[in-house]
GROMACS .gro file of C-alpha atoms in nm:
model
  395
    1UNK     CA    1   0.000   0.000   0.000
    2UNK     CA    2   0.152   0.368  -0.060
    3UNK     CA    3   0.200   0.553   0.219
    4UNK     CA    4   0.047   0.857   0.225
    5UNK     CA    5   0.313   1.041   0.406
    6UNK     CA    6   0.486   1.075   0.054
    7UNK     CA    7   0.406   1.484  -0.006
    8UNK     CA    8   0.271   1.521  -0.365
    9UNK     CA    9   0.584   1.631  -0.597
   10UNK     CA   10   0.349   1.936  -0.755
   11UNK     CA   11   0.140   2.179  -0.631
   12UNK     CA   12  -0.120   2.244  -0.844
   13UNK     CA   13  -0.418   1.949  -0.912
   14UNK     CA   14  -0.420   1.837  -1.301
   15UNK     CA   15  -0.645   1.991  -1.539
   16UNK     CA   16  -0.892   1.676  -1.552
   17UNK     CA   17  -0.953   1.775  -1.191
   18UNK     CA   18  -1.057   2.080  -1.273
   19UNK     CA   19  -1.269   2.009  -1.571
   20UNK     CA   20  -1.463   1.775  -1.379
   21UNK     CA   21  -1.503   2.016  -1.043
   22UNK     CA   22  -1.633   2.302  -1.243
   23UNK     CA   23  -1.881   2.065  -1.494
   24UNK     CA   24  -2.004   1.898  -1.161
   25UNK     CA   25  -2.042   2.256  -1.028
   26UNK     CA   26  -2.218   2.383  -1.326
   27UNK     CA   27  -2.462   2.022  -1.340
   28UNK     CA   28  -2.501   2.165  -0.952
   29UNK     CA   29  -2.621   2.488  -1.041
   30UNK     CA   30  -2.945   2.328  -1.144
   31UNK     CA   31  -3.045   2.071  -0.938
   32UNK     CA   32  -3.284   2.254  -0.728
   33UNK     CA   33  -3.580   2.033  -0.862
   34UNK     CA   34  -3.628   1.738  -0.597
   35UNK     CA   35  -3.797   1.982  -0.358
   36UNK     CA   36  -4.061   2.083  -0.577
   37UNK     CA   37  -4.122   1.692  -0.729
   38UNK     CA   38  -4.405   1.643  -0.485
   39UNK     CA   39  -4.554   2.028  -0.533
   40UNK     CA   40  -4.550   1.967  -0.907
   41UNK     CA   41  -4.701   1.598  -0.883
   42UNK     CA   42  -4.979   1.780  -0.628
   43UNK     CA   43  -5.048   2.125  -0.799
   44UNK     CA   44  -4.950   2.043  -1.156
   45UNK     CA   45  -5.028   1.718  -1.195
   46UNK     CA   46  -5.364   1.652  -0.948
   47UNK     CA   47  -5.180   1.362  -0.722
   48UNK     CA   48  -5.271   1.324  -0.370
   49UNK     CA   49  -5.039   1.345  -0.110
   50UNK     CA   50  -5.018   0.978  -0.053
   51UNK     CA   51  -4.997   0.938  -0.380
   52UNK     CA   52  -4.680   1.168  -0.443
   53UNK     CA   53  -4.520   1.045  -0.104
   54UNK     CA   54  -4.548   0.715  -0.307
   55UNK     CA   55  -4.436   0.844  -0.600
   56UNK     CA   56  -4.120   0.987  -0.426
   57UNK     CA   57  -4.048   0.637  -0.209
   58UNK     CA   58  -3.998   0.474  -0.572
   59UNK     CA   59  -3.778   0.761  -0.700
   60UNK     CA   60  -3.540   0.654  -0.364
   61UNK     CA   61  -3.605   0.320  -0.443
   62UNK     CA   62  -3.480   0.369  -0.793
   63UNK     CA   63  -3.182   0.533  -0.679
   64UNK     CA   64  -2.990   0.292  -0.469
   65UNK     CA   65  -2.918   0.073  -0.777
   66UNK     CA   66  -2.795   0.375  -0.997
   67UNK     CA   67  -2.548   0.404  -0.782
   68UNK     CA   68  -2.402   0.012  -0.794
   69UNK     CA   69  -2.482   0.076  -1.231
   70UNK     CA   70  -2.296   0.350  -1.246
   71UNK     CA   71  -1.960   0.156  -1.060
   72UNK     CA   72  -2.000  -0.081  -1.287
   73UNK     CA   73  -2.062   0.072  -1.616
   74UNK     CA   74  -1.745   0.340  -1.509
   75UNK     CA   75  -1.509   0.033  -1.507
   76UNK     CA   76  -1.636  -0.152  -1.806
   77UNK     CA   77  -1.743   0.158  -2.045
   78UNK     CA   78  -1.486   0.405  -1.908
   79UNK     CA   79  -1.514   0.656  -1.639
   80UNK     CA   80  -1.617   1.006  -1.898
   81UNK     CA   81  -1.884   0.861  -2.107
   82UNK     CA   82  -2.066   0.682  -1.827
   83UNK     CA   83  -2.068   1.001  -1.638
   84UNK     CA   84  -2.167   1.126  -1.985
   85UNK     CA   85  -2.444   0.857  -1.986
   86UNK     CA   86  -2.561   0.925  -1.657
   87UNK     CA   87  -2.655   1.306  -1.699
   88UNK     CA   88  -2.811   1.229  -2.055
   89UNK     CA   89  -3.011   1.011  -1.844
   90UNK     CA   90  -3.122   1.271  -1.573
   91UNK     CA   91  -3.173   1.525  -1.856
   92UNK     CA   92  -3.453   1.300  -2.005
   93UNK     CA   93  -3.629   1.258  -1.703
   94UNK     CA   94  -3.619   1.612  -1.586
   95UNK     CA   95  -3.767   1.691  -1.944
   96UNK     CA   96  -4.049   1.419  -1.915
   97UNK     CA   97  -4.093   1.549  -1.579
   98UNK     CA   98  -4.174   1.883  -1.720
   99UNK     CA   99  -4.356   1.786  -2.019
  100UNK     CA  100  -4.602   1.505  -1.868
  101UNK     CA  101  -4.976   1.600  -1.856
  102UNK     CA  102  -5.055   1.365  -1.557
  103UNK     CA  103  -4.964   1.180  -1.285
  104UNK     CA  104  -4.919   0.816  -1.505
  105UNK     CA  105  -4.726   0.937  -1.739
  106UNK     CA  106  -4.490   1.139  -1.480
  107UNK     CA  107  -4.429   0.789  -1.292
  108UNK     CA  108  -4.238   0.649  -1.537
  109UNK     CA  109  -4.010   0.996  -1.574
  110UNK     CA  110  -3.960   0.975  -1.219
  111UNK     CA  111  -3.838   0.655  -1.231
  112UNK     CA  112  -3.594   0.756  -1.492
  113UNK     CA  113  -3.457   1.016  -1.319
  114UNK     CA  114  -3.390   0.751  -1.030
  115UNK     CA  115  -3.216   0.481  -1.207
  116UNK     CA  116  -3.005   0.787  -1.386
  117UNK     CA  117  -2.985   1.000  -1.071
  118UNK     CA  118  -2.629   0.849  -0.915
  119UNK     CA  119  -2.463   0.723  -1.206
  120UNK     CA  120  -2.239   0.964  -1.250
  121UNK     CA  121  -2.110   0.966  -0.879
  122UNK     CA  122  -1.904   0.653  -0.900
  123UNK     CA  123  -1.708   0.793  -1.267
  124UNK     CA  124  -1.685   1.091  -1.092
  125UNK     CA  125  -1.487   1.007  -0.791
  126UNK     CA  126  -1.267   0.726  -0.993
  127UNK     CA  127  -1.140   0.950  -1.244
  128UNK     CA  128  -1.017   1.146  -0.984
  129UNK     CA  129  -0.807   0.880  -0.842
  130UNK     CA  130  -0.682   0.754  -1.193
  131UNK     CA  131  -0.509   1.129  -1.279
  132UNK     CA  132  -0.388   1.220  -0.928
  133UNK     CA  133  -0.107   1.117  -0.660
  134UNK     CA  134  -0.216   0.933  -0.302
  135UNK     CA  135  -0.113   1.240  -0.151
  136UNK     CA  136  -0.290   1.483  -0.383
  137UNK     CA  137  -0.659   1.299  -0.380
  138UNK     CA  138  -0.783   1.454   0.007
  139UNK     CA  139  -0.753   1.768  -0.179
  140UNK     CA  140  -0.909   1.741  -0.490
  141UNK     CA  141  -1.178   1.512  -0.345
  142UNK     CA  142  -1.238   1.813  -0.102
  143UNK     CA  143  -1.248   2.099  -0.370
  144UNK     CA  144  -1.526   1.900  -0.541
  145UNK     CA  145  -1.712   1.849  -0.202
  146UNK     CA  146  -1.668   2.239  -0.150
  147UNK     CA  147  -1.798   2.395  -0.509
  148UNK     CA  148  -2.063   2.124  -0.468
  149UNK     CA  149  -2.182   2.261  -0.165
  150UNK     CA  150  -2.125   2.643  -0.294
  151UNK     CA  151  -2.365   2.551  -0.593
  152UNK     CA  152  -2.604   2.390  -0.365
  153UNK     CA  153  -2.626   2.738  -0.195
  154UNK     CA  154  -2.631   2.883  -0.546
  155UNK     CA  155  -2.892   2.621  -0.639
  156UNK     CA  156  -3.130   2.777  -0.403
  157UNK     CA  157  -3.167   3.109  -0.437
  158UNK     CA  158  -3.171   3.054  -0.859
  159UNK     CA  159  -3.485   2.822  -0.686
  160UNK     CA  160  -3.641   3.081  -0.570
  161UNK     CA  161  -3.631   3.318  -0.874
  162UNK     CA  162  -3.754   3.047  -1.095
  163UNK     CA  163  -4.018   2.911  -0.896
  164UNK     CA  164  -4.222   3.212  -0.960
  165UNK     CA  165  -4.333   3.125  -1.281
  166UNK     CA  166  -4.435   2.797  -1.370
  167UNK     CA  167  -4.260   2.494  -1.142
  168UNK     CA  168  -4.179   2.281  -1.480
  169UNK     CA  169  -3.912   2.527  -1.589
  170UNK     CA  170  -3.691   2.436  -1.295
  171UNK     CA  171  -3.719   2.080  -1.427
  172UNK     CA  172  -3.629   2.230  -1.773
  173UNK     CA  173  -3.339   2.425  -1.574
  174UNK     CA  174  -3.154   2.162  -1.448
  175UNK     CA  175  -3.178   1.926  -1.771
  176UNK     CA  176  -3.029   2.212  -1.939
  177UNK     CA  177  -2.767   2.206  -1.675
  178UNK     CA  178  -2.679   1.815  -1.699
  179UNK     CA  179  -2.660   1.902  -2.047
  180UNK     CA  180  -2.403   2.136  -2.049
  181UNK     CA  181  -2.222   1.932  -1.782
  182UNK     CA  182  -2.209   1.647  -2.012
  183UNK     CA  183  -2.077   1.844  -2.328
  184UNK     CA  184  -1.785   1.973  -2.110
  185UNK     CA  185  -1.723   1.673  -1.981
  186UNK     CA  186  -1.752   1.452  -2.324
  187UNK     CA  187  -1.497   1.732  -2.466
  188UNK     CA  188  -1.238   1.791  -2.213
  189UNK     CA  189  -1.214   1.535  -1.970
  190UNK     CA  190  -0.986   1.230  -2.068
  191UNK     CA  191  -1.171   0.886  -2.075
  192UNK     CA  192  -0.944   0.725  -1.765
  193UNK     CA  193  -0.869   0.339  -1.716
  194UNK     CA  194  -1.074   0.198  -1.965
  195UNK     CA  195  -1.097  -0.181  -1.774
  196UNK     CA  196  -1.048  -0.574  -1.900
  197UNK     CA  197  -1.326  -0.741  -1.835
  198UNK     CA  198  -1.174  -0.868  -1.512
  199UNK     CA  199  -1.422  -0.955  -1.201
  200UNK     CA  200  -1.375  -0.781  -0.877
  201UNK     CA  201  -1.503  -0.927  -0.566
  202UNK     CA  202  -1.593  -0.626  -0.396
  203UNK     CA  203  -1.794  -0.736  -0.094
  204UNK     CA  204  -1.561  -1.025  -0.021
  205UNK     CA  205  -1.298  -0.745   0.037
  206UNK     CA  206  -1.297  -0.677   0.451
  207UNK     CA  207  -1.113  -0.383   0.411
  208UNK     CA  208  -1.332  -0.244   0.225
  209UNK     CA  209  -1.642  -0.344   0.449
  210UNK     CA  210  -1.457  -0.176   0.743
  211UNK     CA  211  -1.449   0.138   0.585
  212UNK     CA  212  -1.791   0.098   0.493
  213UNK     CA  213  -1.935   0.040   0.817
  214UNK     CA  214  -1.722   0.312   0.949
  215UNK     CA  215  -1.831   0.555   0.688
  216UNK     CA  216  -2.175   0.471   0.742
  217UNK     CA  217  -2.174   0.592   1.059
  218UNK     CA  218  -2.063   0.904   0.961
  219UNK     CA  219  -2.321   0.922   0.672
  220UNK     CA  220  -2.585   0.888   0.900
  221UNK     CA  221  -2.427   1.163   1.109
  222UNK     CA  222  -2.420   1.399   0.798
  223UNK     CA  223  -2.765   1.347   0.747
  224UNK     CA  224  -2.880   1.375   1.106
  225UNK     CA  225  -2.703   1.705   1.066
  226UNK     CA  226  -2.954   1.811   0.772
  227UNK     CA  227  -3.285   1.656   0.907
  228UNK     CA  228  -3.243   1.765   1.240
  229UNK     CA  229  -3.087   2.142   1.231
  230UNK     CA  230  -3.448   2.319   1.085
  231UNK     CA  231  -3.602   2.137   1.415
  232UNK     CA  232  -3.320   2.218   1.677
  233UNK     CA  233  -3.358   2.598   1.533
  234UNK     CA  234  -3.760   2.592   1.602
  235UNK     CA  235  -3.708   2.430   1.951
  236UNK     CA  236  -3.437   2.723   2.017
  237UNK     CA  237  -3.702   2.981   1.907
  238UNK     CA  238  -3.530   3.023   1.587
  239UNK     CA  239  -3.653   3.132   1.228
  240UNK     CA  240  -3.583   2.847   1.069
  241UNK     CA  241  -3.456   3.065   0.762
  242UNK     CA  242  -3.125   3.031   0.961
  243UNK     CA  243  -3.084   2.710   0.823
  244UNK     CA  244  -2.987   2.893   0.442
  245UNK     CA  245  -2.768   3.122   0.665
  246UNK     CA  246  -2.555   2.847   0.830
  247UNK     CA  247  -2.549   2.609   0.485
  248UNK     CA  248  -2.399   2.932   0.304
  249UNK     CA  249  -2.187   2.995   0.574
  250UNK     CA  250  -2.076   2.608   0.590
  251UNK     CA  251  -2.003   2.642   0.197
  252UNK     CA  252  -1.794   2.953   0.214
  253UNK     CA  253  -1.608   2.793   0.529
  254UNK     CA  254  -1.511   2.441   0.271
  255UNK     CA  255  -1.406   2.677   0.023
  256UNK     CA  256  -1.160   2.897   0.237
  257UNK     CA  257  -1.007   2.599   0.367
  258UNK     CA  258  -0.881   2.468   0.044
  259UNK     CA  259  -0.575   2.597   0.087
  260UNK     CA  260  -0.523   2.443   0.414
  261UNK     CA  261  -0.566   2.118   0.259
  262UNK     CA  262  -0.281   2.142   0.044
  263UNK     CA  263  -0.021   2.256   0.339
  264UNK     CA  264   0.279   1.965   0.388
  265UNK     CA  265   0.188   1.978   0.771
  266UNK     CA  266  -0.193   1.825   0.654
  267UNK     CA  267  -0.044   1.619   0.365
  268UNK     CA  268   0.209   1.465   0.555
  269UNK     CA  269  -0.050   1.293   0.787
  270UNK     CA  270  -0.199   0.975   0.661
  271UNK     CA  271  -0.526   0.900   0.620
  272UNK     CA  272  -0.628   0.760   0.930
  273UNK     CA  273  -0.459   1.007   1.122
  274UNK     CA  274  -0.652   1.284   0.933
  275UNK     CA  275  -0.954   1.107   0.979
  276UNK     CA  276  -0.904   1.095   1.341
  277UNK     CA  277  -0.877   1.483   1.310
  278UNK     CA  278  -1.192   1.496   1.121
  279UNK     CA  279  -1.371   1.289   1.371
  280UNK     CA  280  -1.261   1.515   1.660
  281UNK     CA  281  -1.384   1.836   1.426
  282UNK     CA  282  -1.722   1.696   1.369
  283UNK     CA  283  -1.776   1.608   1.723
  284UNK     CA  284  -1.674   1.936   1.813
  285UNK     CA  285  -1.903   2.131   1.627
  286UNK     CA  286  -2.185   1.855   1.685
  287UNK     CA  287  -2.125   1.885   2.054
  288UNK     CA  288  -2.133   2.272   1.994
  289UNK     CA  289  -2.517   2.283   1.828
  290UNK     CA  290  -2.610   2.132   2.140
  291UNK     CA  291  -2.525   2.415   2.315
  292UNK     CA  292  -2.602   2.634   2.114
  293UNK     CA  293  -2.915   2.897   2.164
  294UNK     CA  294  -2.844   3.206   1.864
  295UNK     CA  295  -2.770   3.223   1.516
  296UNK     CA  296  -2.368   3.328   1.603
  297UNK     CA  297  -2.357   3.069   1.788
  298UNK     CA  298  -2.500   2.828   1.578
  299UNK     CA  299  -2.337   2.942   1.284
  300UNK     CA  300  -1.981   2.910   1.441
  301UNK     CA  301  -2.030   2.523   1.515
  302UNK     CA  302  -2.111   2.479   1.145
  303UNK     CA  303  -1.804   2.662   1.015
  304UNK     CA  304  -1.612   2.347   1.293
  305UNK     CA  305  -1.831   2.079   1.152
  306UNK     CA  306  -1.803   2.176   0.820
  307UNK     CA  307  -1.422   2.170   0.843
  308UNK     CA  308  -1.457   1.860   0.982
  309UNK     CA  309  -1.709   1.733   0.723
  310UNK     CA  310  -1.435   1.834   0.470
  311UNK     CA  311  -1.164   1.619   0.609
  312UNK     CA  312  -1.376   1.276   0.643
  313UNK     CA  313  -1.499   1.265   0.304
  314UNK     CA  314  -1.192   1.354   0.110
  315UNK     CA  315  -0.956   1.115   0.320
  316UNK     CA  316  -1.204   0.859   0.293
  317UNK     CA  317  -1.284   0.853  -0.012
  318UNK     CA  318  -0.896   0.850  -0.102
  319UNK     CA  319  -0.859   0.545   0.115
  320UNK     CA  320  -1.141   0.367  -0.103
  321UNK     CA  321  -0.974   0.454  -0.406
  322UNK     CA  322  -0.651   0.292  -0.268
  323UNK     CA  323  -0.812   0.016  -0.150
  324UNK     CA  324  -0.953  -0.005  -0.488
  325UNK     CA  325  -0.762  -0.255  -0.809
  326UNK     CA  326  -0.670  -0.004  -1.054
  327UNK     CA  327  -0.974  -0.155  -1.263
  328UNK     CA  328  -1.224  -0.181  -0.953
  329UNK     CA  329  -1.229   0.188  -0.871
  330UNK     CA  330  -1.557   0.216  -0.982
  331UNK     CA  331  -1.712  -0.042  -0.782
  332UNK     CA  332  -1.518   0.004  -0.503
  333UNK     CA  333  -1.642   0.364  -0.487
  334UNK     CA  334  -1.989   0.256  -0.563
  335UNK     CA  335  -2.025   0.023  -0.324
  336UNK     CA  336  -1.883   0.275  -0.042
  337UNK     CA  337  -2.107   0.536  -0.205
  338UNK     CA  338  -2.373   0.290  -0.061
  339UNK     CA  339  -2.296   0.435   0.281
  340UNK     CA  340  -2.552   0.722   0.185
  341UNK     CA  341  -2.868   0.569   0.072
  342UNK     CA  342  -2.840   0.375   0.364
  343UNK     CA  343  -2.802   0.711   0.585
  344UNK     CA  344  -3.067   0.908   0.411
  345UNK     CA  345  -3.348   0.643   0.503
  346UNK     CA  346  -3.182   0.563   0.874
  347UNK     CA  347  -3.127   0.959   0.926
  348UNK     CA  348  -3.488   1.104   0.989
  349UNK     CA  349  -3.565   0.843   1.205
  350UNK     CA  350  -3.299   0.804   1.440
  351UNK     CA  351  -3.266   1.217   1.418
  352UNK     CA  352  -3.671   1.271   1.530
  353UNK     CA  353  -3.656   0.992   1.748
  354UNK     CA  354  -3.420   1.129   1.909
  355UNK     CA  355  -3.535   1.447   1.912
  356UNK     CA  356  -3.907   1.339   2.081
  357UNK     CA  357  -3.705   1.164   2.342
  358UNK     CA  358  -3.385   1.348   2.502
  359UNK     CA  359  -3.423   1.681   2.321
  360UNK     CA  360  -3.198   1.896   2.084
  361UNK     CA  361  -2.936   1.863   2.340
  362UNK     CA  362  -2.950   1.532   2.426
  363UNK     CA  363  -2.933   1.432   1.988
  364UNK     CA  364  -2.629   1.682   1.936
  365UNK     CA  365  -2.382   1.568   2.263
  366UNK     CA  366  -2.506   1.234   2.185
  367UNK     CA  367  -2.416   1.235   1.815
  368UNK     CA  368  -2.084   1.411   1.928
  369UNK     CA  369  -1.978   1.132   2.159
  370UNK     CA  370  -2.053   0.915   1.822
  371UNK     CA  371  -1.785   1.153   1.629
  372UNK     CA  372  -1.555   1.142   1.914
  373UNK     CA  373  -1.592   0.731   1.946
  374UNK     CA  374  -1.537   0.674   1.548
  375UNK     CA  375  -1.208   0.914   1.589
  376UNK     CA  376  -1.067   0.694   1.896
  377UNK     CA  377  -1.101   0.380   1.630
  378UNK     CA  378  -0.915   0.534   1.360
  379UNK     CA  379  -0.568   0.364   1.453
  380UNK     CA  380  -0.752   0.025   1.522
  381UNK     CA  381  -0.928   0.090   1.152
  382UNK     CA  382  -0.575   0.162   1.010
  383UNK     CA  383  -0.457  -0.221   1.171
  384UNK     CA  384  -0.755  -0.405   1.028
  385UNK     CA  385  -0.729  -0.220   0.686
  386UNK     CA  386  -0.366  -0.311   0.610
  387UNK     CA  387  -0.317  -0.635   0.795
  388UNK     CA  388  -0.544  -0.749   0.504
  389UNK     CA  389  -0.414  -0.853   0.168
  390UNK     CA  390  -0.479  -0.669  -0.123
  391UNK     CA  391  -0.601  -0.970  -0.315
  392UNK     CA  392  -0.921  -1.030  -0.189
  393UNK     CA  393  -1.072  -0.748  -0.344
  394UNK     CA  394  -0.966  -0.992  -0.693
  395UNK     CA  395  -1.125  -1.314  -0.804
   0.00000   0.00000   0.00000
């Protein structure tokens, strides 16, 4: 295994790097849409609310195997035209979104725009492995976390303006975006390790599964974070339009930090060490929205849990992709990708349940000592990842 305590020999990230970040920024732009599925299924297209809660269920039903599709096709058909592929896809089913004339023929765009909807994650994080160093992925993995979550921010306000004409042009908005995101990437990204058809035996890999099970854990705390932050803001007599103020805040924080990432006193720890630092951030600022009882405060635990937000997924996703055979990286990434769907259905549960029982306080300190617990395994992680050999990850 290389040892990420090698400092990168350059300082600036490639160009495919930077083709990708700012098409994925641009596809970002416009995907304001899932909010206003279930208003335009109501409003637009006469569906009950049962019926569009239904409707929705299948779209994140229809999503967990785009995901595991998109791994796969990124190793076999190459990482750019599967991430090519995948936004074609999501373009379509925006556009029969916008164009259907009732609820039946919407279903089957919805479910379109599910099996299409995480394709191009898996190509997208690969190709980032194939053209960079061990020592240079954290980084670039983190500058496309931060101008994803700038465009997020971005995203919503362009929301806003739009939605005050007629809801179906957002839908035409963002397959306009995915369009343009796949033209730039068709043209100037390079296709990447184009694969043999060799097998990969991804879930017989334990390394991998420990990192999965690890970085499910913190998936579930990312998305406790978004479920339950509106609802700790109302309990704290909050407007809970504080919530835009602390996700642009948390954007502009990732963003500042960039730099940071790239200094030979962060690049010379190795991954689990950084991750341990991560872990220790997000607690932190988890701990510190517990506590917390005004905007300020509020919005100065987000700029620490952001920063620690940062950390984990770039140093863990550049641990998959080492983990990863050179023609696996798709798969491998796919399958840790995984980590998400599974967090986004366990997430509003565990975060409201929590809420009912011990309060805002009692969630935040307790998903804190969670942060603090995964960063006190990190060295017993780093054992059980490289006492295993490489080879089981290859049938």
């Amino acid at each position: 295994m290389t040892n990420h305590t090698r400092l990168a020999s350059h300082h600036r990230l490639p160009a495919a790097v930077w083709v990708l970040v700012i098409a994925r920024g641009v596809n970002r732009l416009g995907a304001f849409t899932l909010p206003f599925l279930a208003v335009v299924l109501t409003v637009e297209l006469g569906a009950s609310v049962a019926e569009a809660g239904l409707v929705l269920t299948v779209f994140g039903l229809a999503t967990l195997p785009s995901r595991v599709f998109g791994g796969h096709l990124a190793d076999r058909l190459g990482r750019r035209w599967t991430i090519v592929a995948g936004l074609v896809g999501c373009a379509v089913g925006q556009v029969w979104i916008a164009a259907s004339g009732s609820l039946w023929s919407a279903v089957p765009a919805v479910i379109v725009l599910g099996l299409a909807f995480e394709i191009y994650e898996p190509p997208s994080q690969a190709i980032i492995a194939d053209v960079t160093e061990p020592a240079d992925r954290p980084a670039a993995y983190g500058l496309l976390g931060a101008v994803m979550a700038v465009a997020a921010v971005v995203a919503g306000l362009l929301a806003a303006w739009l939605g005050q004409w007629d809801l179906r042009w957002l839908f035409v908005a963002d397959a306009g975006s995915c369009l343009a995101c796949a033209v730039l990437v068709a043209v100037a990204l390079p296709g990447g390790v184009q694969a043999a058809p060799v097998a990969a035996a991804v879930w017989r890999d334990r390394r991998l599964l420990w990192v999965l099970g690890s970085g499910t854990v913190f998936a579930v705390l990312a998305m406790v974070l978004v479920f339950g932050l509106p609802l700790t803001l109302l309990d704290r007599g909050l407007s809970v339009s504080g919530v835009g103020v602390i996700l642009a805040v948390s954007a502009i924080a990732q963003v500042a930090v960039q730099p940071v990432l790239r200094t030979r006193r962060l690049q010379a720890l190795d991954d689990f060490q950084a991750l341990t630092m991560g872990y220790v951030l997000l607690g932190a600022g988890l701990i510190a929205n517990g506590l917390a009882h005004s905007l300020p405060t509020f919005v100065a635990a987000a700029v620490v849990w952001s920063l620690g937000d940062l950390i984990l997924i770039g140093r863990a996703l550049s641990v998959v992709a080492e983990l990863a055979p050179e023609h696996a990286r798709g798969r491998y990434l796919a399958t840790y990708g995984l980590s998400w769907g599974v967090a986004t259905a366990v997430a509003p549960l565990l975060g409201t349940q929590l809420l009912s029982v011990v309060g805002p306080t009692g969630l935040w300190l307790g998903c804190g000592a969670a942060a603090c617990l995964l960063a006190t395994l990190q060295p017993k992680l780093r054992r059980l990842v490289r006492s295993q050999p490489s080879r089981l990850g290859i049938e």
